Amino acid sequence: MKNRNLVSINDFTKEEQLQVLKLAEEFEKNPTQSLLEKYVIATLFFEPSTRTRLSFESAVSRLGGKIVGFTDSASSSVKKGESLKDTIKTVANYSDLIVMRHPMEGSARWASEVSNVPIINAGDGANQHPTQTLLDMYTIKQTQGTLDNLNIVFVGDLKYGRTVHSLTIALCNFNCTFHLVSPPELKLPSSVKIHIKDKNLKYYQYTDLNEIINDADILYMTRIQRERFSDPIEYEKVKNSYILKNDMLDNTRDNLKILHPLPRVNEINEDVDDNHKAHYFQQALNGVYVREALLALILGVK
Ligand code: CP
């Protein structure tokens, strides 16, 4: 994986994805190692982030590397009208790898085409979030002991939720069954469903979470992505479509784990946090180990 880009989850084969997860297990046991002392990593966040940026920066710090970058493009020369191409070509001169989040779908692919250092996509608009996918896979494997043959229930904004898009594509390699719970306006895009069909796997669509919650192995809640709506009235109509409450978990499977890429708004009540089936904060922690593994593999130190 040395010097490779990670723009789409399909940039890595199933075997390569599993290699990342295996190395992440090693970093979970021993997260602080002097592997990246010679390396400078750039984090360019054109959109807000807490977990992705800070877990990448934590991963770099734990491995002894240095970080440059910005958390708000308004503090960079983008504000003066600099193009994405010129920004990437410049930052590639100052760093060995660029982690980028950008609101425009396809921006990470474009960046990878003009950069002479590897690009890791930390989320490009409503398209994909492949490093989140790897940490989601890590968490699913950690909690279920396998990635194969699971009942995955996705809930919420399946149209704009990029984490759902890339995780669905990845889990198509593991014979999972997909249960898609969303308002009619926020269904999973056909461009993602086609991956399920291509593998002859099954998906079912619902508007009522109660129809399927008791059959879930993984309940993957998502936020309605307000920032992707062009009309605020449309957002208001769907914003509280699903709110998971503790008593809704009474008859769920013993092995069920509740995941959420976070941040949450209202879609999981705080009374769920103490339920042993809630796993979303551990999921966020796993982001450090998975991103350590990715950096080590792409920079060729592992
Ligand atoms: N899961 C995720 O991408 O969170 P942030 O937006 O806080 O990075």
mmCIF file with all atom_site columns, N, CA and C and ligand atoms in Angstrom, residues 45 47-55 101 122-123 129 131-132 135-136 162-163 220 223 227 260-263 283-284 291, ligand 1:
data_model
loop_
_atom_site.group_PDB
_atom_site.id
_atom_site.type_symbol
_atom_site.label_atom_id
_atom_site.label_alt_id
_atom_site.label_comp_id
_atom_site.label_asym_id
_atom_site.label_entity_id
_atom_site.label_seq_id
_atom_site.pdbx_PDB_ins_code
_atom_site.Cartn_x
_atom_site.Cartn_y
_atom_site.Cartn_z
_atom_site.occupancy
_atom_site.B_iso_or_equiv
_atom_site.pdbx_formal_charge
_atom_site.auth_seq_id
_atom_site.auth_comp_id
_atom_site.auth_asym_id
_atom_site.auth_atom_id
_atom_site.pdbx_PDB_model_num
ATOM   1  N N  . PHE A 1 45  ? -8.633  20.648 6.204  1.00 0.00 ? 45  PHE A N  1
ATOM   2  C CA . PHE A 1 45  ? -10.065 20.464 6.466  1.00 0.00 ? 45  PHE A CA 1
ATOM   3  C C  . PHE A 1 45  ? -10.833 21.695 5.992  1.00 0.00 ? 45  PHE A C  1
ATOM   4  N N  . GLU A 1 47  ? -13.996 21.503 5.679  1.00 0.00 ? 47  GLU A N  1
ATOM   5  C CA . GLU A 1 47  ? -15.294 21.333 6.356  1.00 0.00 ? 47  GLU A CA 1
ATOM   6  C C  . GLU A 1 47  ? -15.007 21.010 7.817  1.00 0.00 ? 47  GLU A C  1
ATOM   7  N N  . PRO A 1 48  ? -15.968 21.297 8.709  1.00 0.00 ? 48  PRO A N  1
ATOM   8  C CA . PRO A 1 48  ? -15.718 21.001 10.138 1.00 0.00 ? 48  PRO A CA 1
ATOM   9  C C  . PRO A 1 48  ? -15.519 19.516 10.416 1.00 0.00 ? 48  PRO A C  1
ATOM   10 N N  . SER A 1 49  ? -14.780 19.244 11.468 1.00 0.00 ? 49  SER A N  1
ATOM   11 C CA . SER A 1 49  ? -14.553 17.856 11.900 1.00 0.00 ? 49  SER A CA 1
ATOM   12 C C  . SER A 1 49  ? -14.057 17.881 13.338 1.00 0.00 ? 49  SER A C  1
ATOM   13 N N  . THR A 1 50  ? -14.467 16.905 14.112 1.00 0.00 ? 50  THR A N  1
ATOM   14 C CA . THR A 1 50  ? -13.841 16.665 15.427 1.00 0.00 ? 50  THR A CA 1
ATOM   15 C C  . THR A 1 50  ? -13.087 15.340 15.370 1.00 0.00 ? 50  THR A C  1
ATOM   16 N N  . ARG A 1 51  ? -13.803 14.249 15.135 1.00 0.00 ? 51  ARG A N  1
ATOM   17 C CA . ARG A 1 51  ? -13.210 12.917 15.226 1.00 0.00 ? 51  ARG A CA 1
ATOM   18 C C  . ARG A 1 51  ? -12.165 12.639 14.146 1.00 0.00 ? 51  ARG A C  1
ATOM   19 N N  . THR A 1 52  ? -12.492 12.927 12.907 1.00 0.00 ? 52  THR A N  1
ATOM   20 C CA . THR A 1 52  ? -11.582 12.524 11.826 1.00 0.00 ? 52  THR A CA 1
ATOM   21 C C  . THR A 1 52  ? -10.265 13.293 11.946 1.00 0.00 ? 52  THR A C  1
ATOM   22 N N  . ARG A 1 53  ? -10.380 14.606 12.093 1.00 0.00 ? 53  ARG A N  1
ATOM   23 C CA . ARG A 1 53  ? -9.144  15.393 12.155 1.00 0.00 ? 53  ARG A CA 1
ATOM   24 C C  . ARG A 1 53  ? -8.345  15.065 13.417 1.00 0.00 ? 53  ARG A C  1
ATOM   25 N N  . LEU A 1 54  ? -9.033  15.067 14.555 1.00 0.00 ? 54  LEU A N  1
ATOM   26 C CA . LEU A 1 54  ? -8.274  14.878 15.800 1.00 0.00 ? 54  LEU A CA 1
ATOM   27 C C  . LEU A 1 54  ? -7.741  13.452 15.940 1.00 0.00 ? 54  LEU A C  1
ATOM   28 N N  . SER A 1 55  ? -8.466  12.465 15.411 1.00 0.00 ? 55  SER A N  1
ATOM   29 C CA . SER A 1 55  ? -7.918  11.101 15.513 1.00 0.00 ? 55  SER A CA 1
ATOM   30 C C  . SER A 1 55  ? -6.750  10.926 14.545 1.00 0.00 ? 55  SER A C  1
ATOM   31 N N  . ARG A 1 101 ? -10.397 16.832 3.839  1.00 0.00 ? 101 ARG A N  1
ATOM   32 C CA . ARG A 1 101 ? -11.873 16.820 3.824  1.00 0.00 ? 101 ARG A CA 1
ATOM   33 C C  . ARG A 1 101 ? -12.332 18.047 3.056  1.00 0.00 ? 101 ARG A C  1
ATOM   34 N N  . ALA A 1 122 ? -10.712 12.304 3.634  1.00 0.00 ? 122 ALA A N  1
ATOM   35 C CA . ALA A 1 122 ? -11.333 12.340 4.966  1.00 0.00 ? 122 ALA A CA 1
ATOM   36 C C  . ALA A 1 122 ? -12.799 12.762 4.863  1.00 0.00 ? 122 ALA A C  1
ATOM   37 N N  . GLY A 1 123 ? -13.375 12.543 3.671  1.00 0.00 ? 123 GLY A N  1
ATOM   38 C CA . GLY A 1 123 ? -14.781 12.895 3.419  1.00 0.00 ? 123 GLY A CA 1
ATOM   39 C C  . GLY A 1 123 ? -14.866 13.906 2.301  1.00 0.00 ? 123 GLY A C  1
ATOM   40 N N  . HIS A 1 129 ? -16.451 8.289  2.712  1.00 0.00 ? 129 HIS A N  1
ATOM   41 C CA . HIS A 1 129 ? -15.605 8.574  3.878  1.00 0.00 ? 129 HIS A CA 1
ATOM   42 C C  . HIS A 1 129 ? -14.856 7.272  4.190  1.00 0.00 ? 129 HIS A C  1
ATOM   43 N N  . THR A 1 131 ? -11.943 6.280  5.367  1.00 0.00 ? 131 THR A N  1
ATOM   44 C CA . THR A 1 131 ? -11.236 5.929  6.621  1.00 0.00 ? 131 THR A CA 1
ATOM   45 C C  . THR A 1 131 ? -12.245 5.648  7.734  1.00 0.00 ? 131 THR A C  1
ATOM   46 N N  . GLN A 1 132 ? -13.401 6.324  7.684  1.00 0.00 ? 132 GLN A N  1
ATOM   47 C CA . GLN A 1 132 ? -14.479 5.987  8.616  1.00 0.00 ? 132 GLN A CA 1
ATOM   48 C C  . GLN A 1 132 ? -14.929 4.548  8.375  1.00 0.00 ? 132 GLN A C  1
ATOM   49 N N  . LEU A 1 135 ? -12.631 2.113  10.014 1.00 0.00 ? 135 LEU A N  1
ATOM   50 C CA . LEU A 1 135 ? -12.795 2.012  11.473 1.00 0.00 ? 135 LEU A CA 1
ATOM   51 C C  . LEU A 1 135 ? -14.146 1.397  11.821 1.00 0.00 ? 135 LEU A C  1
ATOM   52 N N  . ASP A 1 136 ? -15.140 1.598  10.976 1.00 0.00 ? 136 ASP A N  1
ATOM   53 C CA . ASP A 1 136 ? -16.433 0.927  11.188 1.00 0.00 ? 136 ASP A CA 1
ATOM   54 C C  . ASP A 1 136 ? -16.266 -0.588 11.026 1.00 0.00 ? 136 ASP A C  1
ATOM   55 N N  . ARG A 1 162 ? -22.338 10.048 3.797  1.00 0.00 ? 162 ARG A N  1
ATOM   56 C CA . ARG A 1 162 ? -21.219 9.437  3.045  1.00 0.00 ? 162 ARG A CA 1
ATOM   57 C C  . ARG A 1 162 ? -20.665 8.198  3.754  1.00 0.00 ? 162 ARG A C  1
ATOM   58 N N  . THR A 1 163 ? -20.778 8.161  5.082  1.00 0.00 ? 163 THR A N  1
ATOM   59 C CA . THR A 1 163 ? -20.225 6.993  5.791  1.00 0.00 ? 163 THR A CA 1
ATOM   60 C C  . THR A 1 163 ? -21.011 5.736  5.422  1.00 0.00 ? 163 THR A C  1
ATOM   61 N N  . TYR A 1 220 ? -26.783 0.921  12.690 1.00 0.00 ? 220 TYR A N  1
ATOM   62 C CA . TYR A 1 220 ? -25.871 2.031  12.352 1.00 0.00 ? 220 TYR A CA 1
ATOM   63 C C  . TYR A 1 220 ? -26.718 3.288  12.170 1.00 0.00 ? 220 TYR A C  1
ATOM   64 N N  . ARG A 1 223 ? -26.894 10.832 11.417 1.00 0.00 ? 223 ARG A N  1
ATOM   65 C CA . ARG A 1 223 ? -27.470 12.178 11.535 1.00 0.00 ? 223 ARG A CA 1
ATOM   66 C C  . ARG A 1 223 ? -28.080 12.593 10.201 1.00 0.00 ? 223 ARG A C  1
ATOM   67 N N  . GLU A 1 227 ? -26.305 20.213 6.478  1.00 0.00 ? 227 GLU A N  1
ATOM   68 C CA . GLU A 1 227 ? -25.477 21.042 5.601  1.00 0.00 ? 227 GLU A CA 1
ATOM   69 C C  . GLU A 1 227 ? -25.598 20.685 4.117  1.00 0.00 ? 227 GLU A C  1
ATOM   70 N N  . HIS A 1 260 ? -22.558 4.647  15.397 1.00 0.00 ? 260 HIS A N  1
ATOM   71 C CA . HIS A 1 260 ? -22.918 5.955  14.829 1.00 0.00 ? 260 HIS A CA 1
ATOM   72 C C  . HIS A 1 260 ? -21.585 6.619  14.498 1.00 0.00 ? 260 HIS A C  1
ATOM   73 N N  . PRO A 1 261 ? -21.429 7.160  13.287 1.00 0.00 ? 261 PRO A N  1
ATOM   74 C CA . PRO A 1 261 ? -20.141 7.792  12.983 1.00 0.00 ? 261 PRO A CA 1
ATOM   75 C C  . PRO A 1 261 ? -19.919 9.049  13.830 1.00 0.00 ? 261 PRO A C  1
ATOM   76 N N  . LEU A 1 262 ? -21.013 9.599  14.363 1.00 0.00 ? 262 LEU A N  1
ATOM   77 C CA . LEU A 1 262 ? -20.986 10.834 15.154 1.00 0.00 ? 262 LEU A CA 1
ATOM   78 C C  . LEU A 1 262 ? -20.517 11.993 14.271 1.00 0.00 ? 262 LEU A C  1
ATOM   79 N N  . PRO A 1 263 ? -20.858 13.227 14.527 1.00 0.00 ? 263 PRO A N  1
ATOM   80 C CA . PRO A 1 263 ? -21.623 13.670 15.697 1.00 0.00 ? 263 PRO A CA 1
ATOM   81 C C  . PRO A 1 263 ? -23.102 13.300 15.602 1.00 0.00 ? 263 PRO A C  1
ATOM   82 N N  . GLN A 1 283 ? -16.179 3.105  19.063 1.00 0.00 ? 283 GLN A N  1
ATOM   83 C CA . GLN A 1 283 ? -16.009 3.193  17.599 1.00 0.00 ? 283 GLN A CA 1
ATOM   84 C C  . GLN A 1 283 ? -15.122 4.396  17.258 1.00 0.00 ? 283 GLN A C  1
ATOM   85 N N  . ALA A 1 284 ? -15.399 5.542  17.885 1.00 0.00 ? 284 ALA A N  1
ATOM   86 C CA . ALA A 1 284 ? -14.597 6.750  17.614 1.00 0.00 ? 284 ALA A CA 1
ATOM   87 C C  . ALA A 1 284 ? -13.151 6.551  18.080 1.00 0.00 ? 284 ALA A C  1
ATOM   88 N N  . ARG A 1 291 ? -6.315  4.632  11.843 1.00 0.00 ? 291 ARG A N  1
ATOM   89 C CA . ARG A 1 291 ? -5.584  5.685  11.099 1.00 0.00 ? 291 ARG A CA 1
ATOM   90 C C  . ARG A 1 291 ? -4.075  5.554  11.315 1.00 0.00 ? 291 ARG A C  1
HETATM 91 N N1 . CP  B 2 .   ? -17.321 10.654 11.888 1.00 0.00 ? 1   CP  B N1 1
HETATM 92 C C1 . CP  B 2 .   ? -16.855 11.842 11.489 1.00 0.00 ? 1   CP  B C1 1
HETATM 93 O O1 . CP  B 2 .   ? -16.468 12.036 10.326 1.00 0.00 ? 1   CP  B O1 1
HETATM 94 O O2 . CP  B 2 .   ? -16.853 12.786 12.473 1.00 0.00 ? 1   CP  B O2 1
HETATM 95 P P1 . CP  B 2 .   ? -16.270 14.240 12.310 1.00 0.00 ? 1   CP  B P1 1
HETATM 96 O O3 . CP  B 2 .   ? -17.148 14.976 11.336 1.00 0.00 ? 1   CP  B O3 1
HETATM 97 O O4 . CP  B 2 .   ? -16.325 14.842 13.695 1.00 0.00 ? 1   CP  B O4 1
HETATM 98 O O5 . CP  B 2 .   ? -14.878 14.139 11.780 1.00 0.00 ? 1   CP  B O5 1
#
